[in-house]
CSV table of C-alpha atoms and ligand atoms in Angstrom, one decimal:
chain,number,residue,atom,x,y,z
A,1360,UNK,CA,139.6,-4.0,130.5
A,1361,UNK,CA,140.5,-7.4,128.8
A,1362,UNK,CA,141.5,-10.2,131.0
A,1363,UNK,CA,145.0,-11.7,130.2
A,1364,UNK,CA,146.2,-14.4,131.6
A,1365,UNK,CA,150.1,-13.4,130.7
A,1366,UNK,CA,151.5,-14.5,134.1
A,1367,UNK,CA,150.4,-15.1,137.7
A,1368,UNK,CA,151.8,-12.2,139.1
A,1369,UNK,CA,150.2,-9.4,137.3
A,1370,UNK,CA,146.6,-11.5,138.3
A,1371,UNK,CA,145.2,-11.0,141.8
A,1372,UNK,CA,145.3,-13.2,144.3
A,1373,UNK,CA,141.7,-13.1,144.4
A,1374,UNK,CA,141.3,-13.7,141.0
A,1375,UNK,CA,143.5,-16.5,140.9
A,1376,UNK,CA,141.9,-18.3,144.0
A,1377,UNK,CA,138.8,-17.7,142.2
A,1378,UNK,CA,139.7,-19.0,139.0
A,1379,UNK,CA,140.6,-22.2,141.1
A,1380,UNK,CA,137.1,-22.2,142.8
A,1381,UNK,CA,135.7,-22.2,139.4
A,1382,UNK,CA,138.2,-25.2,138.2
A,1383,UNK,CA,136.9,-27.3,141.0
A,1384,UNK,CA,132.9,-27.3,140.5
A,1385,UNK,CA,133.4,-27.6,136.6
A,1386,UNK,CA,135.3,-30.6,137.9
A,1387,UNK,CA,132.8,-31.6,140.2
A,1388,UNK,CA,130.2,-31.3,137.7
A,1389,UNK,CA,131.7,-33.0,135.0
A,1390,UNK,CA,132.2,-35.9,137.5
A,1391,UNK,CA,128.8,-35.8,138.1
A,1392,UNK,CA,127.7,-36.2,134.4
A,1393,UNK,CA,127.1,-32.5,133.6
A,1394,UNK,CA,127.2,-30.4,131.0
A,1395,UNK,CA,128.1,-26.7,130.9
A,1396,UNK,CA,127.7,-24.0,127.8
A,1397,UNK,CA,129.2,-20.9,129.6
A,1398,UNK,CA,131.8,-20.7,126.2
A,1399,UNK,CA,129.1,-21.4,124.0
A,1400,UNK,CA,129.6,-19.4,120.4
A,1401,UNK,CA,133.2,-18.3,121.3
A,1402,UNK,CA,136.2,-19.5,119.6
A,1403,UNK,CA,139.9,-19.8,121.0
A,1404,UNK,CA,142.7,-19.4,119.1
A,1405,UNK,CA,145.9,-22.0,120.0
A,1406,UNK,CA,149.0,-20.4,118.7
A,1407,UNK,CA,152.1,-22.8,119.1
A,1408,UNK,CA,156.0,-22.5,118.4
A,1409,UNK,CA,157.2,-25.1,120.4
A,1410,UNK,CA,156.0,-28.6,120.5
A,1411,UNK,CA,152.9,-29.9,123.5
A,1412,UNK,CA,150.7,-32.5,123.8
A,1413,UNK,CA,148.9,-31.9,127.1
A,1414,UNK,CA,148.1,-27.9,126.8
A,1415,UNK,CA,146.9,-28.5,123.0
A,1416,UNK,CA,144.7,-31.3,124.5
A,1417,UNK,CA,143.8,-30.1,127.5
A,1418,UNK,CA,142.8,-26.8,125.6
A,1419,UNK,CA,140.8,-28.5,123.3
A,1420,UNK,CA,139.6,-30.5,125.1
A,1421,UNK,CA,138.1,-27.7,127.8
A,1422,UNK,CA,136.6,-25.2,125.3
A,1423,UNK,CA,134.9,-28.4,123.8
A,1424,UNK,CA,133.6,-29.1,127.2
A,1425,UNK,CA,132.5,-25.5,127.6
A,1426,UNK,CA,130.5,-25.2,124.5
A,1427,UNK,CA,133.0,-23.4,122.5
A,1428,UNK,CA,135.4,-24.3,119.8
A,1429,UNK,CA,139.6,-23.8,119.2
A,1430,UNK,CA,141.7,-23.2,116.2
A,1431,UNK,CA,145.0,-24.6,116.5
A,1432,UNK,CA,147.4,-22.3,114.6
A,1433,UNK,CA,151.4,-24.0,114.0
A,1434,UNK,CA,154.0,-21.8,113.3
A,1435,UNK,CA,155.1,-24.1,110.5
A,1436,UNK,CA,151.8,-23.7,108.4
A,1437,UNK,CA,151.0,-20.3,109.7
A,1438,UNK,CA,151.9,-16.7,107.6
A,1439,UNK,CA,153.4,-15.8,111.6
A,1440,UNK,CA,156.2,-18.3,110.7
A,1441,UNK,CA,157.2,-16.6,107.6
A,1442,UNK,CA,157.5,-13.1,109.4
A,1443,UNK,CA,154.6,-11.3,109.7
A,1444,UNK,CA,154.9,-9.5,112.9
A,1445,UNK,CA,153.4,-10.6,116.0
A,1446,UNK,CA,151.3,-7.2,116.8
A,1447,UNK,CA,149.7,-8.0,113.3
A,1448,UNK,CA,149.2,-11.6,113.8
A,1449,UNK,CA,147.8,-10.2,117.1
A,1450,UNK,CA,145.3,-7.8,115.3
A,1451,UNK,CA,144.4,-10.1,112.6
A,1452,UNK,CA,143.2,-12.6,115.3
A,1453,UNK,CA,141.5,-10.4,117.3
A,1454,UNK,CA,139.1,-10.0,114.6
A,1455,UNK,CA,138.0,-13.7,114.3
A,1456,UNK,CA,138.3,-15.4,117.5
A,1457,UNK,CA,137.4,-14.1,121.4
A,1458,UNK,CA,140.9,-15.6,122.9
A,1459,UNK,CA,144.3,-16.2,121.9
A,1460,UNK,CA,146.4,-19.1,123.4
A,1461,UNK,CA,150.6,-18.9,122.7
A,1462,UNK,CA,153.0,-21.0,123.3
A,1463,UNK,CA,156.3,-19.4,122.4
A,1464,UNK,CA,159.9,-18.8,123.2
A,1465,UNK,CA,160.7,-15.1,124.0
A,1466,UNK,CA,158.4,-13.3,126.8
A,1467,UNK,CA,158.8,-10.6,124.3
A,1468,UNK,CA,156.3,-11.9,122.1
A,1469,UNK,CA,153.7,-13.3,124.9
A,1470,UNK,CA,153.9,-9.4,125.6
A,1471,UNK,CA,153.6,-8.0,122.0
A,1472,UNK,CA,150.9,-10.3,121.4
A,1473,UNK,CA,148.7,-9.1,124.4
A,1474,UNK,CA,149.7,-5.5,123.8
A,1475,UNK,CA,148.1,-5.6,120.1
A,1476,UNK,CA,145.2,-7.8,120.9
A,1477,UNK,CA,142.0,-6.5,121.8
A,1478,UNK,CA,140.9,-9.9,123.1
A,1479,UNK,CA,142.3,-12.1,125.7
A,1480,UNK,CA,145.9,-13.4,125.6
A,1481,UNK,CA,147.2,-16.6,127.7
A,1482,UNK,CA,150.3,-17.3,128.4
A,1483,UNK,CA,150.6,-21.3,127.3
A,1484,UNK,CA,154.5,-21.2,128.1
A,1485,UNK,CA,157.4,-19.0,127.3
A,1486,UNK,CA,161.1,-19.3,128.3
A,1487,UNK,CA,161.0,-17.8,131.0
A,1488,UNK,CA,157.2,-19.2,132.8
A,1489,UNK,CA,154.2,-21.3,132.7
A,1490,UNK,CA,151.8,-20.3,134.6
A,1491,UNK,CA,148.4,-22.6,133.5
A,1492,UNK,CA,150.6,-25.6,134.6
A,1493,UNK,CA,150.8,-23.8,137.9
A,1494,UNK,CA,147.5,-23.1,138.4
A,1495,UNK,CA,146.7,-27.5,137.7
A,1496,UNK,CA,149.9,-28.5,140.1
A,1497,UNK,CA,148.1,-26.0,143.1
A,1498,UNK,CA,145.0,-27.4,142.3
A,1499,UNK,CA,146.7,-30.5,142.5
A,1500,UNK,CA,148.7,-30.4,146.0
A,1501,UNK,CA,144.8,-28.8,147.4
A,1502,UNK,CA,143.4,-32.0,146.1
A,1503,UNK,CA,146.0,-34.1,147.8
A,1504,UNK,CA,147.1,-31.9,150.9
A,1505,UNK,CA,144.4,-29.5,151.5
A,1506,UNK,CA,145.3,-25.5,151.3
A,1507,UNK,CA,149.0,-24.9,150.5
A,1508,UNK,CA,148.9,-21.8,152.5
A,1509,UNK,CA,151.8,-22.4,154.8
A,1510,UNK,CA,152.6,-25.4,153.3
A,1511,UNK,CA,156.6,-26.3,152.1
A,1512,UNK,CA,157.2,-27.3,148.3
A,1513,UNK,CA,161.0,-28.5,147.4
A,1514,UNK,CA,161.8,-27.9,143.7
A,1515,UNK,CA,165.0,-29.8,142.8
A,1516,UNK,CA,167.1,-29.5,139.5
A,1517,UNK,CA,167.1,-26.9,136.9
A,1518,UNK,CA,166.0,-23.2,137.4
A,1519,UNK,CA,163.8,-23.4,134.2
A,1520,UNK,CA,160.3,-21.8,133.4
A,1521,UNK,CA,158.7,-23.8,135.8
A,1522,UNK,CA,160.3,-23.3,139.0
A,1523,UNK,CA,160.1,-19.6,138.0
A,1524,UNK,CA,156.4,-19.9,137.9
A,1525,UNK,CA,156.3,-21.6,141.0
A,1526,UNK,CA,158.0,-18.7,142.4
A,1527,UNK,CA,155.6,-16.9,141.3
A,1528,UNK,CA,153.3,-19.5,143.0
A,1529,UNK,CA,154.5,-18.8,146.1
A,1530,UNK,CA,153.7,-15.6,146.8
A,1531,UNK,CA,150.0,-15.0,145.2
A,1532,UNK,CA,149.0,-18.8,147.2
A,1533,UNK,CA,151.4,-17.7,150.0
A,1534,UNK,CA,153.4,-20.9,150.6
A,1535,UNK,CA,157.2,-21.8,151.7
A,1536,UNK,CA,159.1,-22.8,148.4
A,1537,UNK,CA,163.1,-24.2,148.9
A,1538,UNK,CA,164.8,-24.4,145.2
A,1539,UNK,CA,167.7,-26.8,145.2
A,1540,UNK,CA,169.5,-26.2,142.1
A,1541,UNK,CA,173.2,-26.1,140.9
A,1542,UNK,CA,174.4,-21.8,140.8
A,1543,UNK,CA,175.1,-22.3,137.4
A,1544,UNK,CA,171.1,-22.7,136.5
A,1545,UNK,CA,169.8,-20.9,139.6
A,1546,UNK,CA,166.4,-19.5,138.5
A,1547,UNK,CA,165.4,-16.0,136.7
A,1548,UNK,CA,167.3,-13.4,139.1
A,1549,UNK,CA,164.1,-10.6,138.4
A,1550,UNK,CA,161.5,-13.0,139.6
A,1551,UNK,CA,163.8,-14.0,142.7
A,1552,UNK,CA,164.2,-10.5,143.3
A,1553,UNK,CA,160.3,-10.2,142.9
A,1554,UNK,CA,159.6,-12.5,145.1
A,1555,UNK,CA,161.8,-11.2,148.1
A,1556,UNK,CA,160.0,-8.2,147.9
A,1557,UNK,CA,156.7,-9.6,148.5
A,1558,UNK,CA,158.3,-10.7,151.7
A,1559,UNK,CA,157.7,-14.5,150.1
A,1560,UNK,CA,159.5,-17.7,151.6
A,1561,UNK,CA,161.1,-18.7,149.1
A,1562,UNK,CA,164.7,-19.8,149.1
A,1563,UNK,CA,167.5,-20.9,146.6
A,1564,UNK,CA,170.8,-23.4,147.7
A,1565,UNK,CA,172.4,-26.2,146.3
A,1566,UNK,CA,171.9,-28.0,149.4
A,1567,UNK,CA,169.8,-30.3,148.3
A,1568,UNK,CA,168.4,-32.1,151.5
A,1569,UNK,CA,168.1,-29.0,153.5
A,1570,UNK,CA,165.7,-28.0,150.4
A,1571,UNK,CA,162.9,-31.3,151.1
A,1572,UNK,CA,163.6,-30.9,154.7
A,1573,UNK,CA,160.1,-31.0,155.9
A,1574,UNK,CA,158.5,-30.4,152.5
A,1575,UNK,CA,155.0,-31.2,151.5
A,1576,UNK,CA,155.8,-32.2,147.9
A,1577,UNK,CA,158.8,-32.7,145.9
A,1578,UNK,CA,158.7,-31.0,142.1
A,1579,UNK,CA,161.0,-30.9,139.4
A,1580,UNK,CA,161.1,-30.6,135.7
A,1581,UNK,CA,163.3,-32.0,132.8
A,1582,UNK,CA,167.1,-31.3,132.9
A,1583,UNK,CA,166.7,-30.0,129.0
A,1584,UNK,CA,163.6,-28.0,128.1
A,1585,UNK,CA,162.2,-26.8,124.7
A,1586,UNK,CA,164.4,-24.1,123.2
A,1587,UNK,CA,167.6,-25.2,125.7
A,1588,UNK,CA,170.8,-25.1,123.7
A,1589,UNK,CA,173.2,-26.7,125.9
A,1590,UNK,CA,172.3,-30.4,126.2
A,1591,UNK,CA,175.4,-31.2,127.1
A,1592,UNK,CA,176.8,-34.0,129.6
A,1593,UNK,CA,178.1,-30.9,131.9
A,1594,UNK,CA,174.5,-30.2,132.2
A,1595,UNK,CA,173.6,-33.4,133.3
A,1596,UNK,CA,176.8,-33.4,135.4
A,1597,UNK,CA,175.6,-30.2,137.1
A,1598,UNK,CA,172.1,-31.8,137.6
A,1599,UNK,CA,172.9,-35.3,138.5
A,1600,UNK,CA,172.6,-34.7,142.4
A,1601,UNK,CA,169.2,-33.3,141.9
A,1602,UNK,CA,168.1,-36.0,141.0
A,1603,UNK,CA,164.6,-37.5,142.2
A,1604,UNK,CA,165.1,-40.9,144.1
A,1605,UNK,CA,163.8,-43.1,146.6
A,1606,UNK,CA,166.7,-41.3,149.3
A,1607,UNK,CA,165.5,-37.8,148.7
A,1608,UNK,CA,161.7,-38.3,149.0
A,1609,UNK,CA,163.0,-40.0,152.5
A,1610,UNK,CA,164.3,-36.8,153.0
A,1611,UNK,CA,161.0,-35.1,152.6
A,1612,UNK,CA,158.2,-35.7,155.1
A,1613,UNK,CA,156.7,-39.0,155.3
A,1614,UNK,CA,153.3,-38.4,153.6
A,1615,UNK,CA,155.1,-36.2,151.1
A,1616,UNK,CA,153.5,-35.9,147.6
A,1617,UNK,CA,156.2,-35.7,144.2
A,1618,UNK,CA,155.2,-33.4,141.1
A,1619,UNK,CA,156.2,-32.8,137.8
A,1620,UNK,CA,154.6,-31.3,134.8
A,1621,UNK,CA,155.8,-33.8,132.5
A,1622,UNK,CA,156.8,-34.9,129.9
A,1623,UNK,CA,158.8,-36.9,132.3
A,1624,UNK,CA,162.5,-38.8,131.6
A,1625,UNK,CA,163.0,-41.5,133.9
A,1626,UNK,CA,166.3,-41.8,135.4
A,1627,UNK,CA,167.2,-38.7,134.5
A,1628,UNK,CA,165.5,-36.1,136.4
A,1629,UNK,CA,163.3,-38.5,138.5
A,1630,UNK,CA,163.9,-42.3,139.0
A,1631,UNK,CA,161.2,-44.5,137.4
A,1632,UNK,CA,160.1,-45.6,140.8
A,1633,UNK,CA,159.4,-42.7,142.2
A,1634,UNK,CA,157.5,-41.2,139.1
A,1635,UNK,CA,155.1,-44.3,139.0
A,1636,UNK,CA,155.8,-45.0,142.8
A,1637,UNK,CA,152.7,-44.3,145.3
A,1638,UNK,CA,154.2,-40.5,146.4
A,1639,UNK,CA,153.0,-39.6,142.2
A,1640,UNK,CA,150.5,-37.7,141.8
A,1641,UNK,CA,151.6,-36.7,138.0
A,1642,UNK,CA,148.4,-38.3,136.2
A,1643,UNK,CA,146.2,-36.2,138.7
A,1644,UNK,CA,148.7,-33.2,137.7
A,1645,UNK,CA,147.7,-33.7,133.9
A,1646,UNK,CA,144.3,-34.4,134.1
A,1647,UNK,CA,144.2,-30.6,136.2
A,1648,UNK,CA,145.2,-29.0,133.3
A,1649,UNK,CA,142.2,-29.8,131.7
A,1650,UNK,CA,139.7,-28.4,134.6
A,1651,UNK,CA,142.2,-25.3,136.1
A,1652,UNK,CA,142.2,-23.7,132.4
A,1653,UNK,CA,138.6,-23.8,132.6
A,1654,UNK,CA,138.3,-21.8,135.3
A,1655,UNK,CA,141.1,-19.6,133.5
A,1656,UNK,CA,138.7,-19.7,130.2
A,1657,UNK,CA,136.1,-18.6,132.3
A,1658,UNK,CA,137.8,-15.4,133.6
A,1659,UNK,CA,139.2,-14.6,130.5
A,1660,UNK,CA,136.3,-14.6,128.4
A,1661,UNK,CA,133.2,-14.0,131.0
A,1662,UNK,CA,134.7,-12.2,133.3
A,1663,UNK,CA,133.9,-14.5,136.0
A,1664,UNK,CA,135.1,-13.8,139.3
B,920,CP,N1,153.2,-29.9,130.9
B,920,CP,C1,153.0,-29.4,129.6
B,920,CP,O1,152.9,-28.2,129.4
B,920,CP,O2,153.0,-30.4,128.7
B,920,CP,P1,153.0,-30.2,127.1
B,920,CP,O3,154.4,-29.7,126.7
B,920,CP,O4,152.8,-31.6,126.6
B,920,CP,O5,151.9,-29.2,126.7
B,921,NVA,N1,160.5,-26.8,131.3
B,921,NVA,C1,159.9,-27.5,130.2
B,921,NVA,C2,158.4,-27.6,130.5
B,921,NVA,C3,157.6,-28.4,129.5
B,921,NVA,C4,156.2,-28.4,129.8
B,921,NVA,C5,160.1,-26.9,128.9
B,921,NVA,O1,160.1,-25.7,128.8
B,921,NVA,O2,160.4,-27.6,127.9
């Protein structure tokens, strides 16, 4: 069975907790002056259709760390831009390299993709999630908070790919999760639906204060992401009163930590003194990219449990 990371709820929970375990002594080690070769000899592909800077770095960055070596593959400069189909894209790969990273825009392609590769597939964003940024920001809050079992996370603004990940979240880490957003981008109705299911916490108003009402940590995310159409002033109308400030971390309890995945707009989304205020952990956020994907590396290409 090959190990694809396509979205965290079709991993276990013990998979995922494990994955986290792994994160954190590679961090530890590294800290410590370390070196690891568990990658050694294997090669990742990074296939990317929308723009990044941290999961092209971070990925880089990790399978350097780990011994092993990437390929970053644009769409621009790529025969996959000029139509040839994603299953052989996905077969042609599978040939040369022992993972495959893809950033895209349909979920439809994520899924081809895994479905005609005979080597690991990770999701590195789609429309609809982003699940290695979820498994840094949990890493994260642990490293601030301690377990987030039990704990309350606030997400406030748009219903976009993240906040549908940290749905997802939710229920595999088993935490409370209040979404304030306007109805009008209220997050992906299937994974809602998902979620209440699972029995999970997790809630959706446009009351905005009831949503940080005792919350742990505040999150949100830009009001226009990548493939967006509508950036229009209605949508930051609609969004305005989600904003991030000084009066809704108040809200929120006192040692309350603030999140976002970045790349950041201040006085948009978040107020500039709250993103560089002392309640930030974002740079902690980033840097966990780097260490949670190498536990996910790891699992996807060892096995390693
Ligand atoms: N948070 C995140 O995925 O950043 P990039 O778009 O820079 O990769
Ligand atoms: N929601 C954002 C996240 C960027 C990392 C986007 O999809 O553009």
């Amino acid at each position: 069975m090959v190990n694809h990371f396509l979205d965290l709820d079709v991993v276990s929970k013990p998979d995922l907790r494990a994955m986290l375990d792994k994160a954190a002594a590679l961090k530890s080690d590294l800290k410590a002056g370390g070196s690891n070769s568990s990658l050694s000899g294997k090669t990742l592909a990074l296939l990317f259709e929308k723009p990044s800077t941290r999961t092209r770095v971070s990925f880089e960055v990790g399978m350097r760390q780990l011994g092993g070596d990437v390929i970053v593959l644009e769409r621009e400069t790529t025969q996959f831009g000029r139509g040839e189909t994603v299953a052989d894209t996905a077969r042609v790969l599978s040939r040369y390299v022992d993972a495959i990273m893809i950033r895209t825009t349909a979920e439809s392609k994520l899924l081809e993709l895994a479905e005609h590769a005979t080597i690991p597939v990770i999701n590195g964003l789609t429309d609809r999630t982003h699940p290695c940024q979820l498994m840094a920001d949990v890493m994260t809050f642990e490293e601030h908070k301690g377990p987030i079992k039990g704990k309350k996370i606030a997400w406030s603004g748009d219903g976009n790919n993240m906040a549908a990940s940290w749905i997802h979240a939710a229920v595999q880490f088993d935490f409370e999760l209040a979404i304030a957003a306007p109805a009008e981008l209220s997050p992906d109705a299937e994974i809602l639906k998902w979620a209440q299911e699972q029995g999970a916490k997790v809630s959706v108003t446009s009351d905005v204060e009831a949503a940080v009402d005792g919350a742990d940590c505040v999150v949100t995310d830009t009001w226009v992401s990548m493939g967006d159409q509508d950036e229009s002033s209605d949508r930051h109308n609609l969004l305005q009163a989600y904003q991030v400030d000084q009066r809704l971390m108040d809200g929120a309890n006192k040692d309350a930590i603030f999140m976002h995945c970045l790349p950041a707009y201040r006085g948009r989304e978040v107020t500039a003194d709250i993103l560089d205020g002392p309640q930030s952990v974002i740079w902690d956020e980033a840097e966990n990219r780097l260490h949670a994907q190498k536990g996910i590396l790891n699992w996807c290409m060892n096995g390693e449990n």
